[in-house]
Coordinates of C-alpha atoms in Angstrom, one line a residue:
X7 CA 100.5 206.8 168.6
X8 CA 101.0 206.7 164.9
X9 CA 102.6 204.4 162.3
X10 CA 106.1 205.3 163.3
X11 CA 106.1 206.3 167.0
X12 CA 104.5 205.6 170.4
X13 CA 104.8 208.4 173.0
X14 CA 103.9 207.8 176.6
X15 CA 103.4 211.3 177.9
X16 CA 103.2 210.4 181.6
X17 CA 105.1 207.2 182.3
X18 CA 105.1 205.9 185.9
X19 CA 107.9 207.1 188.1
X20 CA 108.8 203.5 189.2
X21 CA 109.9 200.7 186.8
X22 CA 107.0 199.3 184.9
X23 CA 106.0 196.7 182.3
X24 CA 104.7 198.0 179.0
X25 CA 102.4 195.7 177.0
X26 CA 102.1 196.4 173.3
X27 CA 100.1 194.5 170.7
X28 CA 101.0 195.4 167.2
X29 CA 99.3 194.2 164.0
X30 CA 101.6 194.1 161.0
X31 CA 101.3 192.5 157.5
X32 CA 104.7 191.0 156.7
X33 CA 103.3 189.3 153.6
X34 CA 102.9 192.8 152.2
X35 CA 106.3 194.1 153.3
X36 CA 108.2 194.5 150.0
X37 CA 111.1 196.4 151.6
X38 CA 112.6 193.2 153.0
X39 CA 113.3 195.2 156.2
X40 CA 111.9 194.0 159.5
X41 CA 109.7 190.9 159.2
X42 CA 108.7 189.9 155.7
X43 CA 107.4 186.9 153.7
X44 CA 109.4 185.5 150.8
X45 CA 109.0 182.3 148.9
X46 CA 106.2 181.2 151.3
X47 CA 108.5 181.6 154.4
X48 CA 108.7 184.3 157.0
X49 CA 112.1 185.9 157.5
X50 CA 113.5 188.9 159.3
X51 CA 116.2 191.5 158.8
X52 CA 116.6 194.0 161.5
X53 CA 120.1 195.6 161.0
X54 CA 120.3 198.5 161.2
X55 CA 116.8 199.8 161.9
X56 CA 114.4 197.0 161.0
X57 CA 113.0 196.1 164.4
X58 CA 111.0 199.3 164.5
X59 CA 109.1 197.9 161.5
X60 CA 107.9 195.0 163.7
X61 CA 106.9 196.8 166.9
X62 CA 107.4 200.0 168.9
X63 CA 110.7 199.8 170.6
X64 CA 113.8 202.0 171.4
X65 CA 115.5 200.7 168.3
X66 CA 119.1 201.7 169.1
X67 CA 122.2 199.5 169.4
X68 CA 122.9 200.7 172.9
X69 CA 119.5 199.5 174.2
X70 CA 120.4 195.9 175.2
X71 CA 117.9 193.5 176.7
X72 CA 117.0 189.8 177.1
X73 CA 114.5 188.4 174.6
X74 CA 111.9 185.7 175.1
X75 CA 110.0 184.9 171.9
X76 CA 106.9 182.7 171.4
X77 CA 106.1 181.9 167.8
X78 CA 102.7 180.3 166.9
X79 CA 102.0 179.1 163.4
X80 CA 100.2 176.7 161.1
X81 CA 102.1 173.4 161.5
X82 CA 101.6 172.3 158.0
X83 CA 102.6 175.6 156.4
X84 CA 105.3 176.5 158.9
X85 CA 106.8 173.4 160.5
X86 CA 110.0 175.2 161.4
X87 CA 109.8 178.0 163.9
X88 CA 113.1 179.7 164.8
X89 CA 114.3 182.6 166.8
X90 CA 117.4 183.6 168.9
X91 CA 118.8 181.7 171.9
X92 CA 117.8 178.3 173.2
X93 CA 114.6 176.4 172.4
X94 CA 113.0 175.9 175.8
X95 CA 109.5 174.7 174.9
X96 CA 107.5 173.5 171.9
X97 CA 104.2 171.7 171.2
X98 CA 101.0 171.3 169.3
X99 CA 97.9 173.6 169.6
X100 CA 94.3 173.3 168.5
X101 CA 93.4 174.0 164.9
X102 CA 96.5 172.5 163.4
X103 CA 98.8 175.0 164.9
X104 CA 102.0 174.6 167.0
X105 CA 104.3 176.8 168.9
X106 CA 108.0 177.3 169.9
X107 CA 109.4 179.3 172.8
X108 CA 112.9 180.7 172.4
X109 CA 114.9 182.3 175.3
X110 CA 118.1 184.2 174.7
X111 CA 119.9 184.6 178.1
X112 CA 122.3 187.2 176.7
X113 CA 121.4 190.8 176.4
X114 CA 121.4 192.1 172.8
X115 CA 120.2 195.1 170.8
X116 CA 117.1 194.8 168.7
X117 CA 119.0 194.7 165.5
X118 CA 120.2 191.2 166.4
X119 CA 116.6 189.9 166.8
X120 CA 115.7 187.2 164.2
X121 CA 112.6 185.2 163.4
X122 CA 112.2 182.5 160.7
X123 CA 109.1 180.4 160.0
X124 CA 108.6 178.1 157.1
X125 CA 109.3 174.8 155.4
X126 CA 113.0 173.8 155.7
X127 CA 115.1 170.8 156.2
X128 CA 118.2 170.8 158.3
X129 CA 121.7 169.3 158.2
X130 CA 122.6 168.6 161.8
X131 CA 125.9 168.2 163.6
X132 CA 127.6 168.9 166.9
X133 CA 130.6 170.8 168.2
X134 CA 132.2 170.3 171.5
X135 CA 133.7 173.5 173.0
X136 CA 137.0 173.6 174.7
X137 CA 135.2 173.5 178.1
X138 CA 133.4 170.3 177.1
X139 CA 130.0 171.6 176.2
X140 CA 128.1 170.0 173.3
X141 CA 126.6 172.6 170.9
X142 CA 123.9 171.5 168.4
X143 CA 124.6 172.9 164.9
X144 CA 121.9 173.1 162.3
X145 CA 121.9 174.5 158.8
X146 CA 118.3 175.0 157.4
X147 CA 117.6 175.2 153.7
X148 CA 114.9 174.3 151.2
X149 CA 114.6 170.6 150.6
X150 CA 115.9 170.6 147.1
X151 CA 119.2 172.2 148.4
X152 CA 119.8 169.8 151.2
X153 CA 122.8 168.2 149.5
X154 CA 124.7 171.5 149.2
X155 CA 125.3 172.4 152.9
X156 CA 128.1 170.1 154.1
X157 CA 130.9 172.6 153.2
X158 CA 129.1 175.3 155.2
X159 CA 128.8 173.0 158.2
X160 CA 132.5 172.1 158.0
X161 CA 133.3 175.9 157.7
X162 CA 131.2 176.6 160.8
X163 CA 133.0 174.0 162.9
X164 CA 136.4 175.2 161.7
X165 CA 135.4 178.7 162.7
X166 CA 134.3 177.7 166.2
X167 CA 137.6 175.9 166.7
X168 CA 139.8 178.6 165.3
X169 CA 138.1 181.3 167.5
X170 CA 138.8 179.2 170.6
X171 CA 142.5 178.6 169.6
X172 CA 143.3 182.1 168.3
X173 CA 141.4 184.3 170.7
X174 CA 140.1 182.0 173.5
X175 CA 136.5 182.8 172.5
X176 CA 134.1 180.0 173.2
X177 CA 130.5 179.7 171.9
X178 CA 128.0 180.6 174.7
X179 CA 124.7 178.8 173.9
X180 CA 123.4 175.2 173.4
X181 CA 122.4 175.7 169.8
X182 CA 123.7 177.5 166.7
X183 CA 121.4 177.8 163.6
X184 CA 122.0 179.0 160.1
X185 CA 119.2 179.5 157.6
X186 CA 119.8 179.8 153.9
X187 CA 117.1 181.9 152.2
X188 CA 117.0 182.5 148.4
X189 CA 115.7 186.0 148.7
X190 CA 117.6 187.3 151.7
X191 CA 118.7 190.8 150.9
X192 CA 121.7 191.5 153.1
X193 CA 124.1 188.7 152.0
X194 CA 124.5 187.4 155.5
X195 CA 123.4 188.5 159.0
X196 CA 124.9 187.7 162.4
X197 CA 121.7 187.5 164.5
X198 CA 122.5 185.9 167.8
X199 CA 122.5 182.1 167.4
X200 CA 120.3 182.4 164.2
X201 CA 122.5 183.5 161.3
X202 CA 120.5 184.2 158.1
X203 CA 122.3 184.0 154.8
X204 CA 121.5 184.4 151.2
X205 CA 121.7 180.9 149.7
X206 CA 124.6 181.7 147.5
X207 CA 126.8 182.2 150.6
X208 CA 125.9 178.8 152.0
X209 CA 125.2 176.3 149.2
X210 CA 127.8 174.7 147.1
X211 CA 128.6 171.5 145.3
X212 CA 131.7 170.3 143.3
X213 CA 129.5 170.1 140.2
X214 CA 128.6 173.8 140.2
X215 CA 131.0 175.7 142.5
X216 CA 134.5 177.0 141.9
X217 CA 137.3 177.0 144.5
X218 CA 136.6 180.7 144.9
X219 CA 133.0 179.9 145.8
X220 CA 134.2 177.5 148.4
X221 CA 136.6 180.0 149.9
X222 CA 134.0 182.7 149.9
X223 CA 131.5 180.6 151.7
X224 CA 134.1 179.6 154.3
X225 CA 135.0 183.2 154.9
X226 CA 131.5 184.5 155.2
X227 CA 130.4 181.7 157.5
X228 CA 133.4 182.5 159.7
X229 CA 132.7 186.3 159.6
X230 CA 129.1 185.9 160.8
X231 CA 130.1 183.4 163.5
X232 CA 132.9 185.6 164.7
X233 CA 130.4 188.4 165.3
X234 CA 129.1 186.4 168.2
X235 CA 131.8 188.1 170.3
X236 CA 132.9 191.1 168.1
X237 CA 129.4 192.6 167.5
X238 CA 127.0 190.6 169.7
X239 CA 128.5 190.2 173.1
X240 CA 130.2 193.5 172.7
X241 CA 128.3 195.8 170.4
X242 CA 128.2 199.4 169.1
X243 CA 127.1 202.3 171.2
X244 CA 125.7 204.0 168.1
X245 CA 125.9 203.4 164.3
X246 CA 128.8 205.9 164.0
X247 CA 130.8 203.0 165.6
X248 CA 129.9 200.5 162.9
X249 CA 133.5 199.8 162.1
X250 CA 134.0 198.8 165.7
X251 CA 132.3 195.5 164.9
X252 CA 132.7 195.3 161.1
X253 CA 136.3 196.3 160.7
X254 CA 137.4 194.1 163.5
X255 CA 135.3 191.1 162.3
X256 CA 136.6 191.5 158.7
X257 CA 140.1 191.3 160.1
X258 CA 139.2 188.2 162.1
X259 CA 137.7 186.5 159.0
X260 CA 140.7 187.4 156.9
X261 CA 143.0 185.8 159.5
X262 CA 140.8 182.7 159.6
X263 CA 140.8 182.4 155.8
X264 CA 144.6 182.9 155.8
X265 CA 144.9 180.1 158.4
X266 CA 142.6 177.7 156.5
X267 CA 144.2 178.3 153.1
X268 CA 147.3 180.2 151.7
X269 CA 148.1 183.2 153.8
X270 CA 150.1 185.0 151.0
X271 CA 147.3 184.4 148.5
X272 CA 144.7 185.7 150.9
X273 CA 146.7 188.8 151.7
X274 CA 147.1 189.6 148.0
X275 CA 143.4 189.2 147.4
X276 CA 142.5 191.5 150.3
X277 CA 145.0 194.1 149.2
X278 CA 143.7 194.0 145.7
X279 CA 140.2 194.8 146.9
X280 CA 141.4 197.7 148.9
X281 CA 143.6 199.1 146.2
X282 CA 141.1 198.7 143.3
X283 CA 137.8 199.6 145.1
X284 CA 138.4 201.2 148.5
X285 CA 141.1 203.6 147.3
X286 CA 138.5 204.7 144.6
X287 CA 135.9 205.3 147.3
X288 CA 138.4 207.3 149.3
X289 CA 139.2 209.4 146.3
X290 CA 135.6 210.1 145.3
X291 CA 132.7 212.3 146.3
X292 CA 131.5 209.8 149.0
X293 CA 134.8 209.7 150.8
X294 CA 134.3 209.3 154.6
X295 CA 136.4 208.1 157.5
X296 CA 135.9 204.7 159.0
X297 CA 134.0 206.4 161.8
X298 CA 131.8 208.9 160.0
X299 CA 130.9 212.2 161.8
X300 CA 127.4 212.3 160.3
X301 CA 125.0 210.4 158.1
X302 CA 121.6 210.8 156.5
X303 CA 120.8 207.1 156.5
X304 CA 122.9 204.5 158.2
X305 CA 122.2 201.9 155.4
X306 CA 124.5 204.1 153.2
X307 CA 127.5 203.4 155.4
X308 CA 127.9 199.7 154.9
X309 CA 130.9 200.5 152.7
X310 CA 134.3 199.3 151.7
X311 CA 135.7 202.0 153.9
X312 CA 134.0 201.0 157.1
X313 CA 134.6 197.3 156.4
X314 CA 137.8 196.8 154.5
X315 CA 139.7 200.0 155.4
X316 CA 138.4 199.4 158.9
X317 CA 140.0 195.9 158.8
X318 CA 143.3 197.4 157.7
X319 CA 143.3 199.8 160.6
X320 CA 142.8 196.8 162.9
X321 CA 145.6 195.0 161.1
X322 CA 147.9 198.0 162.0
X323 CA 147.1 197.5 165.7
X324 CA 148.3 193.9 165.1
X325 CA 151.4 195.0 163.3
X326 CA 152.3 197.7 165.9
X327 CA 151.6 195.5 169.0
X328 CA 152.5 192.1 167.6
X329 CA 150.3 189.0 167.7
X330 CA 150.8 188.6 171.5
X331 CA 150.2 192.3 172.2
X332 CA 147.1 192.3 170.0
X333 CA 145.7 189.3 171.9
X334 CA 146.3 191.0 175.2
X335 CA 144.4 194.0 173.9
X336 CA 141.5 191.8 172.8
X337 CA 141.4 190.0 176.1
X338 CA 141.2 193.3 178.0
X339 CA 138.6 194.6 175.6
X340 CA 136.3 191.6 176.4
X341 CA 137.1 191.7 180.1
X342 CA 136.1 195.4 180.3
X343 CA 133.1 195.5 177.9
X344 CA 131.4 192.1 177.7
X345 CA 127.7 192.8 177.5
X346 CA 128.1 196.5 176.7
X347 CA 127.6 198.8 173.8
X348 CA 130.9 200.7 173.3
X349 CA 132.9 202.8 170.9
X350 CA 136.1 202.7 168.8
X351 CA 137.7 204.8 171.6
X352 CA 137.1 201.9 174.0
X353 CA 138.8 199.5 171.7
X354 CA 141.8 201.9 171.2
X355 CA 142.1 202.3 175.0
X356 CA 142.1 198.5 175.6
X357 CA 144.9 198.1 173.1
X358 CA 147.0 200.9 174.7
X359 CA 146.3 199.9 178.3
X360 CA 146.9 196.2 177.8
X361 CA 150.3 196.9 176.3
X362 CA 151.2 199.8 178.6
X363 CA 152.0 201.9 175.5
X364 CA 150.9 205.0 173.7
X365 CA 149.8 204.8 170.0
X366 CA 150.2 208.5 169.5
X367 CA 148.3 209.9 166.5
X368 CA 146.8 206.5 165.6
X369 CA 143.3 207.7 166.4
X370 CA 143.4 210.0 163.3
X371 CA 142.6 206.9 161.2
X372 CA 139.1 207.0 162.7
X373 CA 138.6 210.7 161.9
X374 CA 140.2 211.4 158.6
X375 CA 139.2 210.2 155.1
X376 CA 141.5 209.8 152.2
X377 CA 144.3 207.5 151.2
X378 CA 147.7 208.7 152.5
X379 CA 150.6 208.9 150.0
X380 CA 154.1 208.1 151.3
X381 CA 157.3 209.4 149.6
X382 CA 160.3 207.4 150.7
X383 CA 164.0 208.2 150.1
X384 CA 167.0 206.2 151.2
X385 CA 170.7 207.0 151.6
X386 CA 173.6 204.9 152.6
X387 CA 176.9 206.4 154.0
X388 CA 179.5 203.8 153.3
X389 CA 182.1 205.5 155.5
X390 CA 179.9 205.8 158.5
X391 CA 178.1 202.6 157.7
X392 CA 174.7 204.2 158.3
X393 CA 171.5 203.8 156.3
X394 CA 169.0 206.7 156.4
X395 CA 165.3 206.2 155.5
X396 CA 163.3 209.4 155.1
X397 CA 159.5 209.2 154.8
X398 CA 157.0 212.0 154.1
X399 CA 153.2 211.7 154.2
X400 CA 150.5 213.5 152.3
X401 CA 146.7 213.0 152.8
X402 CA 144.5 214.6 150.1
X403 CA 141.6 216.8 150.8
X404 CA 138.2 215.1 150.8
X405 CA 134.7 216.5 150.5
X406 CA 133.9 215.7 154.1
X407 CA 136.7 217.8 155.5
X408 CA 138.1 221.0 154.1
X409 CA 140.9 221.7 156.7
X410 CA 144.3 220.3 156.2
X411 CA 144.7 216.7 157.5
X412 CA 147.3 215.7 160.0
X413 CA 149.9 213.0 159.5
X414 CA 148.7 209.5 160.6
X415 CA 150.7 206.8 162.3
X416 CA 151.7 204.2 159.8
X417 CA 153.8 201.1 160.6
X418 CA 156.5 200.5 158.0
X419 CA 158.4 197.2 157.6
X420 CA 162.0 197.6 156.5
X421 CA 164.5 194.9 155.4
X422 CA 168.2 195.4 154.6

């Protein structure tokens, strides 16, 4: 055993229980990775490889298990004790301490573990699912920010309703918590039933926030909630598949924001991001496909390519198969893989199989970096009354791949 690994050289041949007591100092953890203390409160961030900073564990996304968490803390210093799942027990202990027991009945990888302990106040509400279950909703924040969480709560309820209506996806626990932390380093994180956000993505008021701030909060609240199915219930086999959850969930939050606001304006905004920033990434020294073949550190691959180009690849499925066909593919994807850690190939197969079609060279989008250039020419023969559209495609060389790239399937809309 050392600070980074625990090796059991002769494990029992039969299934066994391993008890492990670890002593860590989160108050001295300045990396903000794993469990750390900030502003007097304890908070966690475990994606992608933070759980190994808390205890010895096979910290991979394909290792999925059920978590039961008991938190004990000083009641005066840490009156709020939160983790994943449902709160099944709580009470007072000697010496001014108290405890809370959380049980998450759904298997999840360790990167979705979360723990929060500190002084917070909560805005509370309820949401009734399409099957009639009442879900308690709480948004926790520092007391001085308590008046700035109503828009986030409204956005959460709209997200839950939209996901039911658009994709038939219902929330699966009794409780959904959001914590707004001033010093959270990841922007927002979709931990099962305990989303943790940087405060700027939760808090707003008419006196200090713009329309853009309101829309951004609505979109990010939706994004993290939508991960409950596309990322949590069905997760990634390995981190090479990161776009499986992120590209798909970005597409879902784009569609949600388009529904809640102006669809043309939202589409223009998303295209501007891809053209101004992702195209530059694809043309630079760090160009990589949405499913990279290798990496030195996975934290470096939370990129515009994986997220935003990944979302455009998902949108092409939607364009090729239509809204109904895409929904059929999503339904089959969840039917086949609920509770599993899977790959982009599994998503591709679900889309093909559900629609009984072949998508040909579409998989190349996952393997090839670079922005394709299309050259389009047209000709109209008045005598024959025929219109000819000719397209050629070029994909530039990128540092990650020297060999010549193959043409990729691109849907093209034509109007005459």
